[in-house]
Amino acid sequence: MKRFVNLIAIFILTNALFAEKIVFNAGSMSGQAGDSSATTTLSNGAFIQTSSMEISADTIELSGDDYRYIKASGKVSGKNLDTNMIFTCDNLDYDRTTKIAELKGNVDLEDKDNDVRAKAQIIVYNQDTDIAVLQIKINLLQEDNVCTGSYAVYYKKNQMLELSGNAQVKQKDDVFRAQFITLNMDTQDITLGGNVKGTVTDSKPAKEETSEPVMDNTPVEASGEEAAEPEESTVNDAENDTEEQQSSYDASEELEDLVDYNEEV
């Protein structure tokens, strides 16, 4: 128990000389007293907080002069207190001097200030420059942009993204592919270089064609039984004409017979 207390005292004193306060807690702690370059291990739900970083993990290991290096493994999560960046990953290596954090394995990094979320297998983030380098199976989301590739550099301050290696940016229904893509996340301007391909969808609604109905005055020919009616009417008219001609012929004969009779008398 005495050795455990000494470890904590040395840890705090050494880092006071380094001008950065470190706060930590864990279920258990192990290390070597009296050696500022020795390795100290926090386990069983470890947590550590520096002036600019919070880290939680199953195990956290501190090593190097003045505990310069922090290594975390197992359900790692954390937050950059200066830039409001939060992250989760399988493993993390952090250098407190250079302020560079290397996140490895199923990395999920979120820029809360700019509503940007990036996933990759490796992300190296520099706190001083606010630049993140993403590698392997990259998927970055920002507004309507879905960006994928093998390698990318995200500039938080300038809101710029450089993407390469089967690079693709999808903006709603528009898709852009190239060997190298640069995206301005503020203006949404995109620059493509090398083997450029893409598809763009016209957002304007299609015009509806309207036409007035055309009146067709052409007589419609009847079919079937209705078509036969005019023929029947024609036959009837012919029969009527024949009967009228016969009646006229009979009346003429009667008139001639009457004239002959009168002459005889």
PDB file of C-alpha atoms in Angstrom, residues 40 42 55 57 59-63 69-73 76 91-94 104:
ATOM      1  CA  THR A  40       2.881   3.271 -15.131  1.00  0.00           C
ATOM      2  CA  LEU A  42      -3.800   2.135 -15.132  1.00  0.00           C
ATOM      3  CA  ILE A  55      -9.034   9.642 -22.419  1.00  0.00           C
ATOM      4  CA  ALA A  57     -10.061   2.999 -21.835  1.00  0.00           C
ATOM      5  CA  THR A  59      -6.068   0.101 -19.917  1.00  0.00           C
ATOM      6  CA  ILE A  60      -3.931   3.264 -20.062  1.00  0.00           C
ATOM      7  CA  GLU A  61      -0.145   3.158 -19.989  1.00  0.00           C
ATOM      8  CA  LEU A  62       2.097   6.177 -19.272  1.00  0.00           C
ATOM      9  CA  SER A  63       5.788   6.110 -20.162  1.00  0.00           C
ATOM     10  CA  TYR A  69       3.682   9.100 -23.900  1.00  0.00           C
ATOM     11  CA  ILE A  70       0.164   7.847 -23.273  1.00  0.00           C
ATOM     12  CA  LYS A  71      -0.976   4.521 -24.713  1.00  0.00           C
ATOM     13  CA  ALA A  72      -4.600   3.417 -24.372  1.00  0.00           C
ATOM     14  CA  SER A  73      -6.247   0.169 -25.432  1.00  0.00           C
ATOM     15  CA  VAL A  76     -10.941   3.806 -26.112  1.00  0.00           C
ATOM     16  CA  ASN A  91      -6.094   1.766 -29.598  1.00  0.00           C
ATOM     17  CA  LEU A  92      -4.522   5.194 -29.092  1.00  0.00           C
ATOM     18  CA  ASP A  93      -0.973   6.577 -28.878  1.00  0.00           C
ATOM     19  CA  TYR A  94      -0.607  10.170 -27.675  1.00  0.00           C
ATOM     20  CA  LYS A 104      -6.034   2.971 -34.684  1.00  0.00           C
TER      21      LYS A 104
END
